[in-house]
Coordinates of C-alpha atoms and ligand atoms in Angstrom, one line a residue:
M1 CA -6.6 37.0 21.9
C2 CA -8.9 33.8 23.0
A3 CA -11.9 36.3 23.0
E4 CA -12.6 34.6 19.3
M5 CA -12.4 31.3 20.7
S6 CA -14.8 28.7 19.3
K7 CA -16.9 26.8 21.5
A8 CA -17.1 23.9 19.1
V9 CA -16.4 20.5 19.7
K10 CA -13.6 19.3 17.4
K11 CA -11.5 16.4 17.1
Y12 CA -7.4 16.3 16.0
F13 CA -5.6 13.5 15.5
A14 CA -1.1 12.9 15.9
P15 CA -0.1 9.4 13.9
G16 CA 2.7 7.5 15.3
R17 CA 6.0 7.1 13.8
V18 CA 8.2 4.2 11.8
N19 CA 11.9 4.8 11.5
L20 CA 13.0 3.5 8.3
I21 CA 16.6 4.0 8.8
G22 CA 18.9 6.5 10.8
E23 CA 18.8 4.9 14.1
H24 CA 20.6 6.3 17.5
I25 CA 21.7 9.0 15.5
D26 CA 20.1 12.0 16.2
Y27 CA 21.4 12.4 19.0
N28 CA 24.5 12.9 17.1
G29 CA 23.6 15.4 14.5
G30 CA 23.2 13.1 11.5
L31 CA 20.5 11.9 9.4
V32 CA 17.3 10.1 10.1
L33 CA 14.2 8.6 7.7
P34 CA 11.6 8.4 9.7
A35 CA 8.5 8.8 8.9
A36 CA 5.0 8.8 9.8
L37 CA 2.1 5.9 10.5
N38 CA -1.6 6.1 10.1
I39 CA -2.3 4.8 13.3
G40 CA -2.0 7.5 16.4
I41 CA -4.0 8.8 19.3
S42 CA -6.9 11.1 18.6
A43 CA -8.3 14.1 20.6
T44 CA -11.6 15.1 20.7
Y45 CA -11.9 18.9 22.4
I46 CA -14.3 20.1 24.6
P47 CA -14.4 23.7 25.2
Q48 CA -14.9 24.8 28.9
S49 CA -14.3 28.1 30.7
D50 CA -13.7 27.5 34.1
N51 CA -9.5 27.8 34.6
K52 CA -9.9 23.8 34.6
I53 CA -8.7 21.0 32.1
V54 CA -10.1 17.1 32.5
L55 CA -8.3 14.7 31.0
R56 CA -9.8 11.4 30.4
S57 CA -8.9 8.5 28.0
A58 CA -10.6 5.8 26.3
T59 CA -7.3 3.2 27.6
H60 CA -7.0 4.1 30.7
S61 CA -9.2 4.8 34.1
L62 CA -7.4 7.4 35.2
V63 CA -9.1 10.8 34.8
K64 CA -7.1 13.9 35.7
E65 CA -8.3 17.4 36.7
I66 CA -6.2 20.5 37.0
N67 CA -6.8 24.0 37.6
L68 CA -4.4 25.9 35.4
S69 CA -3.6 28.3 37.5
D70 CA -1.5 25.6 39.5
T71 CA 2.1 25.0 38.9
F72 CA 2.9 20.9 38.1
S73 CA 5.8 18.8 38.3
F74 CA 6.6 14.9 36.8
N75 CA 4.3 12.3 39.3
P76 CA 4.4 8.4 39.1
Q77 CA 0.8 8.3 40.1
N78 CA 0.2 10.8 37.2
D79 CA 0.5 7.8 34.8
W80 CA -0.2 9.0 31.0
T81 CA -1.4 12.1 32.2
N82 CA 2.0 13.1 33.0
Y83 CA 2.6 13.8 29.0
P84 CA -0.4 16.2 28.4
I85 CA 0.5 17.7 32.0
G86 CA 4.2 18.3 30.7
I87 CA 2.8 20.2 27.7
I88 CA 0.8 22.0 29.7
E89 CA 3.6 23.8 32.5
H90 CA 5.6 24.0 29.6
L91 CA 3.4 25.9 27.9
K92 CA 2.3 28.1 30.9
R93 CA 6.1 28.9 31.3
E94 CA 6.3 29.9 28.0
N95 CA 3.3 32.1 28.9
H96 CA 1.0 30.6 26.0
Y97 CA -2.8 31.0 26.9
I98 CA -4.1 27.5 27.5
P99 CA -7.8 27.4 26.9
S100 CA -10.1 25.8 29.7
C101 CA -11.2 22.2 28.4
E102 CA -12.0 18.7 28.5
V103 CA -9.9 16.5 26.7
I104 CA -10.6 12.7 25.4
F105 CA -7.9 10.5 24.5
E106 CA -8.3 7.9 22.1
S107 CA -5.4 5.7 20.6
N108 CA -4.6 2.5 18.3
L109 CA -1.0 2.6 18.9
P110 CA 0.6 -0.2 20.6
E111 CA 2.0 1.5 24.0
G112 CA 5.6 0.4 25.1
S113 CA 6.4 -1.0 21.8
G114 CA 8.6 2.0 19.9
L115 CA 6.0 3.2 17.8
S116 CA 6.2 7.0 19.4
S117 CA 3.1 7.0 21.8
S118 CA 4.5 9.6 24.3
A119 CA 5.8 12.4 20.8
A120 CA 2.3 11.6 19.7
I121 CA 0.4 12.5 22.5
E122 CA 3.0 15.1 23.4
V123 CA 2.7 16.6 20.1
L124 CA -1.5 16.3 19.8
T125 CA -1.9 18.3 23.4
A126 CA 0.3 21.2 22.3
F127 CA -0.8 21.4 18.8
M128 CA -4.6 21.0 19.8
L129 CA -4.3 23.6 22.5
L130 CA -2.3 26.1 20.4
S131 CA -4.8 26.1 17.7
Q132 CA -7.5 27.6 19.5
T133 CA -5.7 31.0 19.4
E134 CA -3.1 30.5 16.6
S135 CA -3.5 30.2 13.5
N136 CA 0.0 29.0 11.7
I137 CA 1.9 26.7 14.3
N138 CA 5.4 26.7 12.8
R139 CA 6.4 22.8 13.2
T140 CA 10.0 23.0 13.7
W141 CA 9.0 24.6 17.3
L142 CA 6.7 22.5 18.1
A143 CA 8.9 19.5 17.5
E144 CA 11.7 20.8 20.2
F145 CA 9.2 22.4 22.1
C146 CA 7.5 18.7 23.0
Q147 CA 11.7 17.2 22.7
Q148 CA 12.4 20.2 25.4
V149 CA 9.2 18.8 27.9
E150 CA 10.0 15.0 27.2
N151 CA 14.1 15.9 28.2
E152 CA 13.2 17.9 31.3
F153 CA 9.5 17.4 32.7
I154 CA 9.3 13.8 31.6
D155 CA 13.2 13.3 32.0
V156 CA 13.9 11.2 28.8
K157 CA 17.0 12.5 27.0
C158 CA 15.3 11.7 23.6
G159 CA 15.9 12.9 20.4
I160 CA 14.2 15.7 17.8
M161 CA 13.0 12.2 15.9
D162 CA 10.3 11.5 16.7
Q163 CA 8.4 14.6 17.6
Y164 CA 9.7 16.1 14.9
A165 CA 8.0 13.0 12.6
V166 CA 4.8 13.1 14.6
A167 CA 5.0 17.1 13.8
N168 CA 6.2 16.8 9.8
G169 CA 4.7 13.8 8.6
K170 CA 3.3 13.5 4.8
K171 CA 1.5 10.5 3.4
D172 CA 4.0 8.2 1.4
N173 CA 6.3 10.5 2.3
A174 CA 8.9 9.8 4.6
L175 CA 11.6 12.5 6.1
L176 CA 14.6 12.6 5.3
L177 CA 15.2 15.2 8.6
D178 CA 19.0 16.4 9.0
C179 CA 19.5 16.1 12.7
A180 CA 21.8 18.7 13.0
Y181 CA 20.3 21.4 10.9
L182 CA 16.5 20.7 11.9
K183 CA 15.4 20.6 8.2
H184 CA 13.8 17.7 5.7
D185 CA 13.0 16.9 2.8
F186 CA 10.4 13.9 1.9
V187 CA 11.7 10.7 -0.1
P188 CA 8.6 9.1 -1.6
I189 CA 8.2 5.7 -0.6
E190 CA 7.1 3.8 -3.5
L191 CA 7.3 0.1 -2.8
G192 CA 5.1 -1.1 -6.2
D193 CA 4.9 -5.0 -5.2
C194 CA 6.2 -4.6 -1.5
R195 CA 5.5 -4.0 2.1
L196 CA 6.9 -3.2 5.2
L197 CA 5.7 -5.0 7.8
L198 CA 6.0 -3.8 11.2
M199 CA 7.0 -7.1 13.4
N200 CA 6.1 -5.9 17.3
T201 CA 8.1 -8.0 19.8
N202 CA 4.9 -7.2 23.0
K203 CA 7.9 -7.7 25.1
P204 CA 7.9 -4.5 27.6
R205 CA 10.8 -2.9 27.3
S206 CA 13.0 -2.5 30.5
L207 CA 15.5 -0.2 31.7
I208 CA 15.3 1.3 28.2
R209 CA 15.8 5.3 30.0
S210 CA 19.1 4.2 31.9
R211 CA 20.4 2.3 28.6
Y212 CA 19.2 5.0 26.1
N213 CA 21.4 7.9 28.3
E214 CA 24.0 5.2 28.4
R215 CA 24.4 5.4 24.7
K216 CA 24.4 8.6 24.5
A217 CA 27.2 9.3 27.4
E218 CA 29.1 6.5 25.1
C219 CA 28.7 8.3 21.7
E220 CA 29.5 12.1 23.2
E221 CA 32.9 10.7 25.0
A222 CA 33.8 9.2 21.2
L223 CA 33.3 12.6 20.3
R224 CA 35.5 14.2 22.8
I225 CA 37.8 11.8 21.9
I226 CA 37.8 12.5 18.7
R227 CA 38.2 15.6 18.6
N228 CA 41.3 15.5 20.6
V229 CA 42.1 14.9 17.1
K230 CA 40.6 17.1 14.7
P231 CA 38.8 19.9 17.4
Q232 CA 36.6 21.3 15.2
L233 CA 34.8 18.3 14.2
K234 CA 30.6 19.5 15.2
N235 CA 29.1 16.0 16.4
L236 CA 30.3 12.2 15.6
C237 CA 28.0 12.2 12.5
E238 CA 30.6 14.4 10.4
A239 CA 33.4 12.2 11.8
E240 CA 35.2 10.0 9.3
M241 CA 35.7 6.3 9.9
H242 CA 39.1 6.3 10.0
W243 CA 39.3 8.4 12.7
I244 CA 38.0 6.0 15.4
E245 CA 41.1 4.3 15.6
T246 CA 42.2 7.0 18.2
I247 CA 39.5 5.6 20.5
T248 CA 41.1 3.0 22.4
D249 CA 38.2 1.8 24.7
E250 CA 37.0 -1.1 22.1
V251 CA 32.7 -0.3 23.6
I252 CA 33.3 3.3 23.0
R253 CA 35.0 2.5 19.5
K254 CA 32.1 0.1 18.5
R255 CA 29.3 2.8 19.4
A256 CA 31.1 5.7 16.9
R257 CA 31.5 3.1 14.4
H258 CA 27.8 2.3 14.4
V259 CA 27.0 6.0 14.5
I260 CA 29.4 6.8 11.7
S261 CA 27.9 3.8 9.4
E262 CA 24.3 4.1 9.6
N263 CA 24.5 7.8 8.5
I264 CA 25.9 6.5 5.7
R265 CA 23.5 3.8 5.0
V266 CA 21.4 6.5 5.8
K267 CA 22.5 9.0 2.7
E268 CA 23.1 5.3 0.2
S269 CA 19.0 4.5 1.2
V270 CA 18.3 7.8 0.4
K271 CA 19.3 7.5 -3.3
V272 CA 18.4 4.1 -3.7
L273 CA 14.9 4.7 -2.9
R274 CA 14.7 7.4 -4.7
H275 CA 15.5 5.0 -7.8
N276 CA 13.1 2.7 -6.4
D277 CA 15.8 -0.2 -5.7
L278 CA 14.5 -1.8 -3.6
H279 CA 17.1 -5.1 -3.2
T280 CA 19.3 -2.3 -1.8
F281 CA 17.6 -1.1 0.2
G282 CA 16.6 -3.7 2.1
R283 CA 20.5 -5.0 2.0
L284 CA 21.1 -1.7 3.4
L285 CA 18.6 -2.3 6.7
N286 CA 20.2 -5.7 7.0
A287 CA 23.2 -4.3 7.5
S288 CA 21.3 -1.5 9.7
H289 CA 20.5 -4.3 12.1
Q290 CA 23.8 -5.9 12.2
S291 CA 25.5 -2.8 13.5
L292 CA 22.8 -1.9 16.5
K293 CA 23.3 -5.4 17.4
E294 CA 26.5 -6.1 17.4
D295 CA 28.1 -2.8 18.0
Y296 CA 25.5 -0.9 19.3
E297 CA 24.1 -3.3 22.0
V298 CA 20.4 -2.3 21.7
S299 CA 18.6 -5.1 20.0
G300 CA 18.1 -8.5 22.4
T301 CA 16.9 -11.9 21.7
E302 CA 13.7 -11.4 20.7
L303 CA 14.2 -8.3 18.4
D304 CA 16.7 -10.4 17.0
I305 CA 14.6 -13.7 16.2
L306 CA 12.0 -11.8 14.6
V307 CA 14.7 -9.8 12.2
E308 CA 16.6 -12.9 11.9
T309 CA 13.7 -15.2 11.1
A310 CA 12.0 -12.5 8.6
Q311 CA 15.0 -12.4 7.0
E312 CA 16.3 -15.9 6.1
I313 CA 12.3 -16.2 4.4
K314 CA 13.2 -15.7 0.4
G315 CA 11.5 -12.8 -0.5
C316 CA 11.6 -10.3 1.9
L317 CA 14.2 -8.1 0.8
G318 CA 15.1 -6.7 4.5
A319 CA 14.6 -6.0 8.2
R320 CA 15.5 -4.6 11.0
M321 CA 15.0 -3.3 14.8
T322 CA 13.3 0.0 14.3
G323 CA 13.0 2.5 17.3
A324 CA 15.5 2.7 20.7
G325 CA 15.3 -1.0 20.7
F326 CA 15.4 -3.2 23.8
G327 CA 12.6 -4.4 22.5
G328 CA 9.6 -2.6 20.7
C329 CA 9.3 -3.4 17.0
A330 CA 11.7 -4.3 14.1
I331 CA 10.1 -3.9 10.6
A332 CA 10.5 -5.7 7.3
L333 CA 10.1 -5.0 3.5
V334 CA 8.6 -8.0 1.9
H335 CA 6.9 -8.9 -1.5
H336 CA 3.4 -9.4 -1.0
S337 CA 3.3 -12.7 -2.0
V338 CA 5.1 -14.1 1.2
I339 CA 3.7 -12.0 3.7
E340 CA 1.4 -15.0 5.0
K341 CA 4.3 -17.3 4.7
L342 CA 6.7 -14.6 6.5
K343 CA 3.5 -14.3 9.4
N344 CA 3.4 -17.5 9.5
N345 CA 7.1 -18.8 10.2
V346 CA 8.1 -15.7 12.2
S347 CA 5.0 -16.4 14.6
E348 CA 6.0 -20.0 15.7
T349 CA 9.6 -19.4 15.9
Y350 CA 8.8 -16.5 17.9
F351 CA 6.3 -18.3 19.7
N352 CA 8.4 -21.3 20.4
S353 CA 11.5 -19.8 21.7
T354 CA 10.4 -16.8 23.8
G355 CA 6.9 -18.1 24.4
I356 CA 5.5 -14.5 23.5
T357 CA 2.9 -14.1 20.6
C358 CA 4.4 -11.2 18.9
S359 CA 1.8 -9.6 16.4
F360 CA 2.6 -7.8 13.0
H361 CA 1.0 -4.9 11.4
T362 CA 1.0 -3.4 7.9
V363 CA 2.8 -0.3 7.5
E364 CA 1.3 2.9 5.8
I365 CA 2.5 6.1 5.8
G366 CA -0.2 9.0 6.7
D367 CA 0.0 12.8 7.8
G368 CA 1.9 14.5 10.4
V369 CA -0.3 16.5 13.2
R370 CA -4.1 17.6 12.0
L371 CA -7.4 18.9 12.8
L372 CA -9.9 16.1 11.8
S373 CA -12.9 17.3 12.0
E374 CA -15.5 20.1 13.8
Ligands
GLA1 C1 14.2 6.6 20.3 C2 14.0 8.4 20.7 C3 14.5 9.0 19.7 C4 16.0 8.4 18.8 C5 15.4 6.7 18.9 C6 16.8 5.8 18.2 O1 13.0 6.6 19.9 O2 13.3 9.3 21.0 O3 14.9 10.2 19.8 O4 16.9 8.9 19.3 O5 14.9 6.4 20.0 O6 16.9 6.0 16.8

């Protein structure tokens, strides 16, 4: 199988992702609307023949050499290399052939900002290593495989959205992903005179793992309670809103209300986006943020300041936090003529209240993981 492997140096790329709407929905079996970005992580692949892999990064000083005969587990000292090592370990467990190589990663994705740098490096590593011997990698399998590595090796119990978007993204399109059936449709994103602006809190995200897992457990509890009266219910996103009246705990009821209403907002967003009704889409973004702030409680002072300051500006059609929350990024849908004004107002208000400088980036939607050049 590996006898014919090319000895050429190759370059691969995996994008980050932004979620347009459908937050904290993937692990509840509903619909999400992410898009792959045109920024991400690249990897230069240099073939070797010594049963080793050397992992280097242009952005981090840690270099790691691993022997392919060894067995690996998560080690905090391995820092960023835990992601590629996790992929290698799990590929080995599934008896995939792993070629000896040296890899140099380079990223232009702000880390820890909720743009899925971890999903990008996972999908990139798996795609690159498998591409040496396989020509038709199934991208749904690839996403599920990488999610499993994140859940088991890294021990973050994330849903499928990030890995799926990184693996399957398409230029100028969002992915309407049905997380219960792992099927997607592309939704063309035509913004006309508007732009999608990423607003980065530049606030290191803290306690994200435990609070993410806590929300997941709360949703499981909501599902368990509703199933007492609706035993056939497969997942929370299928529930009707009035069923949450059976939940007596107010916190659990609020979590369920977010999930059910957000799933409906995704359906409405797709409908209005297909008719180029950006004003209604903007209002759905605002409603999503409100629900994430009040009912799901995953926003926070920094994200709220960015979002609410942006929302006040005439010409901003809508804004909301994106990704897991607790820091990270927000998005705003803005008419191009007010972008500079929005940036000035938002950064000034944000700095005055937090002492932190936020940053901005215009979203451009790119393709999923791919070979760049040979
Ligand atoms: C993180 C997770 C995703 C998803 C989002 C919230 O990005 O990795 O699976 O749950 O949070 O929508």
